[in-house]
Coordinates of N, CA, C and O in Angstrom, one line a residue:
Q299 N 5.4 -14.7 11.9 CA 5.8 -13.4 12.2 C 5.1 -12.3 11.4 O 5.2 -11.1 11.7
V300 N 4.5 -12.7 10.3 CA 3.8 -11.8 9.4 C 2.3 -11.9 9.8 O 1.7 -13.0 9.9
Q301 N 1.7 -10.8 9.9 CA 0.3 -10.7 10.3 C -0.5 -9.7 9.4 O 0.1 -8.6 9.1
L302 N -1.7 -10.0 9.0 CA -2.5 -9.1 8.2 C -3.8 -8.9 9.1 O -4.4 -9.8 9.5
V303 N -4.1 -7.6 9.3 CA -5.2 -7.3 10.1 C -6.2 -6.4 9.4 O -5.8 -5.3 9.0
E304 N -7.4 -6.9 9.1 CA -8.4 -6.1 8.4 C -9.3 -5.3 9.4 O -9.5 -5.7 10.5
S305 N -9.9 -4.2 8.9 CA -10.8 -3.4 9.7 C -11.7 -2.7 8.7 O -11.4 -2.6 7.5
G306 N -12.8 -2.1 9.2 CA -13.7 -1.3 8.4 C -15.0 -2.0 8.0 O -15.8 -1.3 7.4
G307 N -15.1 -3.2 8.2 CA -16.4 -3.9 7.8 C -17.5 -3.5 8.7 O -17.3 -2.9 9.8
G308 N -18.7 -3.8 8.3 CA -19.9 -3.4 9.1 C -21.2 -3.6 8.3 O -21.2 -4.3 7.3
F309 N -22.2 -3.0 8.8 CA -23.6 -3.1 8.2 C -23.9 -1.8 7.5 O -23.7 -0.7 8.0
V310 N -24.4 -1.9 6.2 CA -24.7 -0.7 5.5 C -25.9 -0.9 4.6 O -26.1 -2.1 4.1
Q311 N -26.7 0.1 4.3 CA -27.8 0.0 3.4 C -27.4 0.0 2.0 O -26.3 0.5 1.6
P312 N -28.2 -0.6 1.1 CA -27.9 -0.6 -0.4 C -27.6 0.9 -0.8 O -28.4 1.8 -0.5
G313 N -26.6 1.0 -1.6 CA -26.2 2.4 -2.1 C -25.2 3.1 -1.2 O -24.7 4.1 -1.6
G314 N -25.0 2.5 -0.1 CA -24.0 3.1 0.9 C -22.6 2.8 0.6 O -22.3 2.1 -0.4
S315 N -21.7 3.3 1.4 CA -20.3 3.1 1.2 C -19.6 2.6 2.5 O -20.0 2.8 3.6
L316 N -18.5 1.9 2.3 CA -17.6 1.4 3.3 C -16.2 1.5 2.8 O -16.0 1.4 1.6
R317 N -15.2 1.7 3.7 CA -13.8 1.6 3.4 C -13.1 0.6 4.3 O -13.1 0.7 5.5
L318 N -12.6 -0.5 3.6 CA -11.9 -1.5 4.3 C -10.4 -1.1 4.3 O -9.9 -0.5 3.4
S319 N -9.7 -1.6 5.4 CA -8.2 -1.4 5.4 C -7.6 -2.7 5.9 O -8.2 -3.5 6.6
C320 N -6.4 -2.9 5.5 CA -5.6 -4.0 5.9 C -4.1 -3.6 6.1 O -3.5 -3.1 5.2
A321 N -3.6 -3.9 7.3 CA -2.3 -3.5 7.6 C -1.4 -4.8 7.8 O -1.8 -5.7 8.5
A322 N -0.3 -4.8 7.1 CA 0.6 -5.9 7.2 C 1.8 -5.6 8.1 O 2.3 -4.4 8.1
S323 N 2.1 -6.5 9.0 CA 3.2 -6.2 10.0 C 4.0 -7.5 10.2 O 3.6 -8.6 9.9
G324 N 5.2 -7.3 10.8 CA 6.1 -8.4 11.1 C 7.3 -8.4 10.3 O 7.8 -7.3 9.9
S325 N 7.9 -9.5 10.0 CA 9.2 -9.6 9.2 C 8.8 -9.5 7.7 O 8.5 -10.5 7.1
I326 N 9.0 -8.3 7.2 CA 8.7 -8.0 5.8 C 9.8 -7.3 5.2 O 10.2 -6.2 5.6
F327 N 10.4 -7.8 4.1 CA 11.4 -7.2 3.4 C 10.8 -6.3 2.3 O 11.2 -5.1 2.1
S328 N 9.9 -6.8 1.5 CA 9.2 -6.1 0.5 C 7.9 -6.8 0.2 O 7.7 -8.0 0.4
I329 N 6.9 -6.0 -0.3 CA 5.6 -6.5 -0.6 C 5.4 -6.4 -2.2 O 5.5 -5.3 -2.7
N330 N 5.1 -7.5 -2.8 CA 4.9 -7.5 -4.2 C 3.5 -7.1 -4.6 O 3.3 -6.3 -5.5
A331 N 2.5 -7.5 -3.8 CA 1.1 -7.2 -4.1 C 0.2 -7.4 -2.9 O 0.5 -8.3 -2.0
M332 N -0.8 -6.6 -2.8 CA -1.8 -6.8 -1.7 C -3.2 -6.7 -2.4 O -3.4 -6.0 -3.4
G333 N -4.2 -7.4 -1.8 CA -5.5 -7.4 -2.5 C -6.6 -7.9 -1.5 O -6.4 -8.2 -0.3
W334 N -7.8 -8.0 -2.1 CA -8.9 -8.4 -1.4 C -9.7 -9.5 -2.1 O -9.8 -9.5 -3.3
Y335 N -10.2 -10.5 -1.3 CA -11.0 -11.6 -1.8 C -12.3 -11.5 -0.9 O -12.3 -11.0 0.2
R336 N -13.3 -12.2 -1.3 CA -14.5 -12.2 -0.5 C -15.2 -13.6 -0.7 O -15.1 -14.3 -1.7
Q337 N -16.0 -14.0 0.4 CA -16.7 -15.2 0.3 C -18.1 -15.0 1.0 O -18.2 -14.7 2.2
A338 N -19.1 -15.2 0.2 CA -20.5 -15.1 0.7 C -20.9 -16.5 1.1 O -20.4 -17.6 0.7
P339 N -21.9 -16.6 2.0 CA -22.4 -17.9 2.5 C -22.8 -18.8 1.3 O -23.6 -18.4 0.4
G340 N -22.3 -20.0 1.4 CA -22.6 -21.0 0.3 C -21.9 -20.8 -1.0 O -22.3 -21.5 -2.0
K341 N -21.0 -19.9 -1.1 CA -20.3 -19.6 -2.3 C -18.8 -19.8 -2.2 O -18.3 -19.8 -1.1
Q342 N -18.2 -19.9 -3.3 CA -16.7 -20.0 -3.3 C -16.1 -18.6 -3.0 O -16.6 -17.6 -3.3
R343 N -14.9 -18.6 -2.5 CA -14.1 -17.4 -2.3 C -13.7 -16.9 -3.7 O -13.3 -17.6 -4.5
E344 N -13.9 -15.6 -3.9 CA -13.6 -15.0 -5.2 C -12.7 -13.8 -5.1 O -12.7 -13.1 -4.0
F345 N -11.9 -13.6 -6.1 CA -11.1 -12.4 -6.2 C -11.9 -11.1 -6.3 O -12.9 -11.1 -7.1
V346 N -11.5 -10.1 -5.6 CA -12.2 -8.8 -5.8 C -11.3 -7.7 -6.4 O -11.6 -7.1 -7.4
A347 N -10.1 -7.5 -5.8 CA -9.2 -6.5 -6.3 C -7.8 -6.7 -5.8 O -7.6 -7.3 -4.7
E348 N -6.8 -6.2 -6.5 CA -5.4 -6.3 -6.1 C -4.7 -5.1 -6.6 O -5.1 -4.4 -7.6
I349 N -3.6 -4.7 -5.9 CA -2.7 -3.7 -6.3 C -1.3 -4.1 -6.1 O -1.0 -4.6 -5.0
T350 N -0.4 -3.9 -7.1 CA 1.0 -4.3 -7.0 C 1.8 -3.1 -6.4 O 1.4 -2.0 -6.2
S351 N 3.1 -3.5 -6.2 CA 4.0 -2.5 -5.7 C 4.2 -1.4 -6.7 O 4.7 -0.3 -6.4
G352 N 3.9 -1.6 -8.0 CA 4.0 -0.6 -9.0 C 2.7 0.1 -9.3 O 2.6 0.8 -10.3
D353 N 1.8 -0.1 -8.4 CA 0.4 0.6 -8.4 C -0.4 0.1 -9.6 O -1.3 0.9 -10.1
N354 N -0.2 -1.1 -10.1 CA -1.1 -1.7 -11.1 C -2.3 -2.3 -10.4 O -2.1 -3.1 -9.5
A355 N -3.5 -1.9 -10.7 CA -4.7 -2.4 -10.1 C -5.5 -3.2 -11.0 O -5.6 -3.0 -12.2
N356 N -6.2 -4.3 -10.4 CA -7.0 -5.1 -11.1 C -8.3 -5.4 -10.3 O -8.2 -5.4 -9.1
Y357 N -9.4 -5.5 -11.0 CA -10.7 -5.7 -10.3 C -11.5 -6.8 -11.0 O -11.4 -7.0 -12.2
V358 N -12.4 -7.5 -10.2 CA -13.4 -8.4 -10.8 C -14.4 -7.5 -11.5 O -14.7 -6.4 -11.0
D359 N -15.0 -8.0 -12.6 CA -15.9 -7.2 -13.4 C -17.1 -6.6 -12.6 O -17.6 -5.5 -12.8
S360 N -17.6 -7.4 -11.6 CA -18.8 -7.0 -10.9 C -18.6 -5.8 -10.0 O -19.6 -5.2 -9.5
V361 N -17.4 -5.4 -9.7 CA -17.1 -4.2 -8.8 C -16.5 -3.1 -9.5 O -16.3 -2.0 -8.9
K362 N -16.2 -3.2 -10.8 CA -15.6 -2.1 -11.6 C -16.5 -0.9 -11.6 O -17.7 -1.0 -11.9
G363 N -15.9 0.3 -11.3 CA -16.7 1.5 -11.3 C -17.3 1.8 -10.0 O -17.8 2.9 -9.7
R364 N -17.3 0.8 -9.0 CA -17.8 1.0 -7.7 C -16.8 0.9 -6.6 O -16.9 1.6 -5.6
F365 N -15.8 0.0 -6.8 CA -14.8 -0.2 -5.8 C -13.4 0.4 -6.3 O -13.2 0.4 -7.5
T366 N -12.6 0.9 -5.4 CA -11.3 1.4 -5.7 C -10.3 0.9 -4.7 O -10.5 1.1 -3.4
I367 N -9.2 0.3 -5.1 CA -8.2 -0.2 -4.3 C -7.0 0.8 -4.3 O -6.7 1.4 -5.3
S368 N -6.4 1.0 -3.1 CA -5.3 1.9 -3.0 C -4.3 1.4 -1.9 O -4.7 0.4 -1.2
R369 N -3.2 2.0 -1.8 CA -2.2 1.5 -0.9 C -1.4 2.6 -0.2 O -1.3 3.7 -0.8
D370 N -0.9 2.4 0.9 CA 0.0 3.3 1.6 C 1.3 2.5 1.9 O 1.4 1.7 2.8
S371 N 2.3 2.7 1.0 CA 3.5 1.9 1.1 C 4.3 2.1 2.5 O 4.8 1.1 3.0
A372 N 4.3 3.3 3.0 CA 5.0 3.6 4.2 C 4.4 2.8 5.4 O 5.1 2.5 6.3
E373 N 3.1 2.5 5.3 CA 2.4 1.8 6.4 C 2.1 0.3 6.1 O 1.5 -0.4 6.9
N374 N 2.5 -0.1 4.9 CA 2.2 -1.5 4.4 C 0.7 -1.8 4.6 O 0.3 -2.8 5.1
T375 N -0.1 -0.8 4.1 CA -1.5 -0.9 4.3 C -2.2 -0.8 2.9 O -1.8 0.0 2.1
V376 N -3.2 -1.6 2.7 CA -4.1 -1.5 1.5 C -5.5 -1.2 1.9 O -6.0 -1.6 3.0
Y377 N -6.2 -0.4 1.1 CA -7.5 0.0 1.3 C -8.4 -0.4 0.2 O -8.0 -0.6 -0.9
L378 N -9.7 -0.6 0.5 CA -10.7 -0.9 -0.5 C -11.9 0.0 -0.2 O -12.6 -0.2 0.7
Q379 N -12.0 1.1 -1.1 CA -13.2 2.0 -1.0 C -14.3 1.4 -1.8 O -14.2 1.1 -3.0
M380 N -15.4 1.1 -1.1 CA -16.6 0.4 -1.7 C -17.8 1.4 -1.7 O -18.3 1.8 -0.7
N381 N -18.2 1.8 -2.9 CA -19.3 2.7 -3.1 C -20.5 2.0 -3.8 O -20.3 0.9 -4.4
S382 N -21.6 2.6 -3.7 CA -22.8 2.0 -4.4 C -23.0 0.5 -4.1 O -23.2 -0.3 -4.9
L383 N -22.9 0.2 -2.8 CA -22.9 -1.2 -2.4 C -24.3 -1.8 -2.6 O -25.3 -1.2 -2.5
K384 N -24.2 -3.1 -3.0 CA -25.4 -3.9 -3.3 C -25.5 -5.1 -2.4 O -24.5 -5.5 -1.8
P385 N -26.7 -5.6 -2.2 CA -26.8 -6.8 -1.3 C -25.9 -7.9 -1.8 O -25.5 -8.7 -0.9
E386 N -25.7 -8.0 -3.1 CA -24.8 -9.1 -3.6 C -23.4 -8.9 -3.1 O -22.6 -9.9 -3.3
D387 N -23.0 -7.8 -2.6 CA -21.6 -7.6 -2.1 C -21.5 -8.1 -0.7 O -20.4 -8.1 -0.1
T388 N -22.5 -8.6 0.0 CA -22.5 -9.1 1.3 C -21.6 -10.3 1.3 O -21.8 -11.3 0.6
A389 N -20.6 -10.3 2.2 CA -19.6 -11.4 2.3 C -18.6 -11.1 3.4 O -18.5 -10.0 3.9
V390 N -17.8 -12.1 3.7 CA -16.6 -11.9 4.5 C -15.5 -11.5 3.5 O -15.2 -12.2 2.6
Y391 N -14.8 -10.4 3.8 CA -13.8 -9.9 2.9 C -12.4 -10.2 3.6 O -12.2 -9.9 4.7
Y392 N -11.6 -10.8 2.8 CA -10.2 -11.3 3.3 C -9.1 -10.5 2.6 O -9.1 -10.3 1.4
C393 N -8.2 -10.0 3.4 CA -7.0 -9.4 2.9 C -6.0 -10.4 2.5 O -5.8 -11.4 3.2
N394 N -5.3 -10.2 1.4 CA -4.2 -11.1 0.9 C -3.0 -10.3 0.6 O -3.1 -9.2 0.1
A395 N -1.8 -10.9 0.9 CA -0.6 -10.2 0.6 C 0.4 -11.2 0.1 O 0.5 -12.3 0.6
V396 N 1.2 -10.8 -0.9 CA 2.3 -11.6 -1.5 C 3.5 -10.8 -1.2 O 3.7 -9.7 -1.7
L397 N 4.4 -11.4 -0.4 CA 5.6 -10.6 0.1 C 6.9 -11.4 0.2 O 6.8 -12.6 0.3
R398 N 8.0 -10.7 0.3 CA 9.3 -11.3 0.5 C 9.7 -11.0 1.9 O 9.8 -9.8 2.3
R399 N 9.9 -12.0 2.7 CA 10.2 -11.8 4.1 C 11.5 -11.2 4.4 O 11.7 -10.4 5.3
T400 N 12.6 -11.7 3.7 CA 13.9 -11.3 4.0 C 14.7 -11.1 2.7 O 14.2 -11.6 1.6
F401 N 15.8 -10.5 2.7 CA 16.7 -10.3 1.5 C 17.1 -11.7 1.0 O 17.3 -11.9 -0.2
Y402 N 17.2 -12.7 1.9 CA 17.6 -14.1 1.5 C 16.4 -15.0 1.0 O 16.7 -16.1 0.6
S403 N 15.2 -14.5 1.1 CA 14.1 -15.3 0.6 C 14.1 -15.4 -0.9 O 14.1 -14.4 -1.6
A404 N 14.1 -16.6 -1.4 CA 14.2 -16.9 -2.8 C 12.9 -16.6 -3.5 O 12.9 -16.3 -4.7
A405 N 11.8 -16.8 -2.8 CA 10.5 -16.7 -3.4 C 9.6 -15.9 -2.5 O 9.8 -15.7 -1.3
Y406 N 8.5 -15.4 -3.1 CA 7.5 -14.6 -2.3 C 6.6 -15.6 -1.6 O 6.3 -16.7 -2.1
S407 N 6.1 -15.2 -0.4 CA 5.2 -16.0 0.3 C 3.8 -15.3 0.4 O 3.7 -14.1 0.3
E408 N 2.8 -16.1 0.5 CA 1.4 -15.6 0.5 C 0.8 -15.7 1.9 O 0.9 -16.7 2.5
Y409 N 0.1 -14.6 2.3 CA -0.5 -14.5 3.6 C -1.9 -14.1 3.5 O -2.3 -13.3 2.6
W410 N -2.8 -14.4 4.5 CA -4.2 -14.1 4.5 C -4.5 -13.5 5.9 O -4.0 -13.9 6.9
G411 N -5.5 -12.5 5.9 CA -6.0 -12.0 7.1 C -7.2 -12.9 7.5 O -7.6 -13.9 6.8
K412 N -7.8 -12.7 8.7 CA -8.8 -13.5 9.2 C -10.2 -13.1 8.7 O -11.2 -13.8 8.9
G413 N -10.3 -12.0 8.0 CA -11.5 -11.5 7.4 C -12.3 -10.5 8.2 O -12.2 -10.4 9.4
T414 N -13.1 -9.7 7.5 CA -14.0 -8.8 8.1 C -15.4 -8.8 7.4 O -15.4 -8.9 6.2
Q415 N -16.5 -8.8 8.2 CA -17.8 -9.0 7.6 C -18.3 -7.7 7.0 O -18.3 -6.7 7.7
V416 N -18.9 -7.8 5.8 CA -19.6 -6.7 5.2 C -21.0 -7.2 4.9 O -21.2 -8.1 4.2
T417 N -22.0 -6.5 5.4 CA -23.4 -6.8 5.2 C -24.1 -5.6 4.6 O -24.1 -4.5 5.2
V418 N -24.7 -5.9 3.4 CA -25.4 -4.8 2.7 C -26.9 -5.2 2.7 O -27.3 -6.2 2.0
S419 N -27.7 -4.5 3.4 CA -29.1 -4.9 3.5 C -30.0 -3.7 4.0 O -29.5 -2.8 4.7
S420 N -31.2 -3.7 3.6 CA -32.2 -2.7 4.0 C -32.9 -3.1 5.2 O -33.7 -2.4 5.8

């Protein structure tokens, strides 16, 4: 019943910008954190950024100063503003959410989106 839907991926030249969005829907009581991971061809999936319900943000070192994560609590949506994009940023970007489904849920559950392609090339 919980679904994460990403959007905003595409093709961009080096130095350009993109903004990704991810909306969570379904049976959700509360969201502890939402974030982004990415996986390039032939590489392991890696953490990119996350933001908690308390607006604490964390980033992987390679994107600090270039990417900004934010959220819209009313819409259960997380955004990733990506500036000064490099070819090394090319990957499928996946949305991640850690949430509590109901008041009676003893633990938080983790969900993933299906991914959106980001290609940075001249």
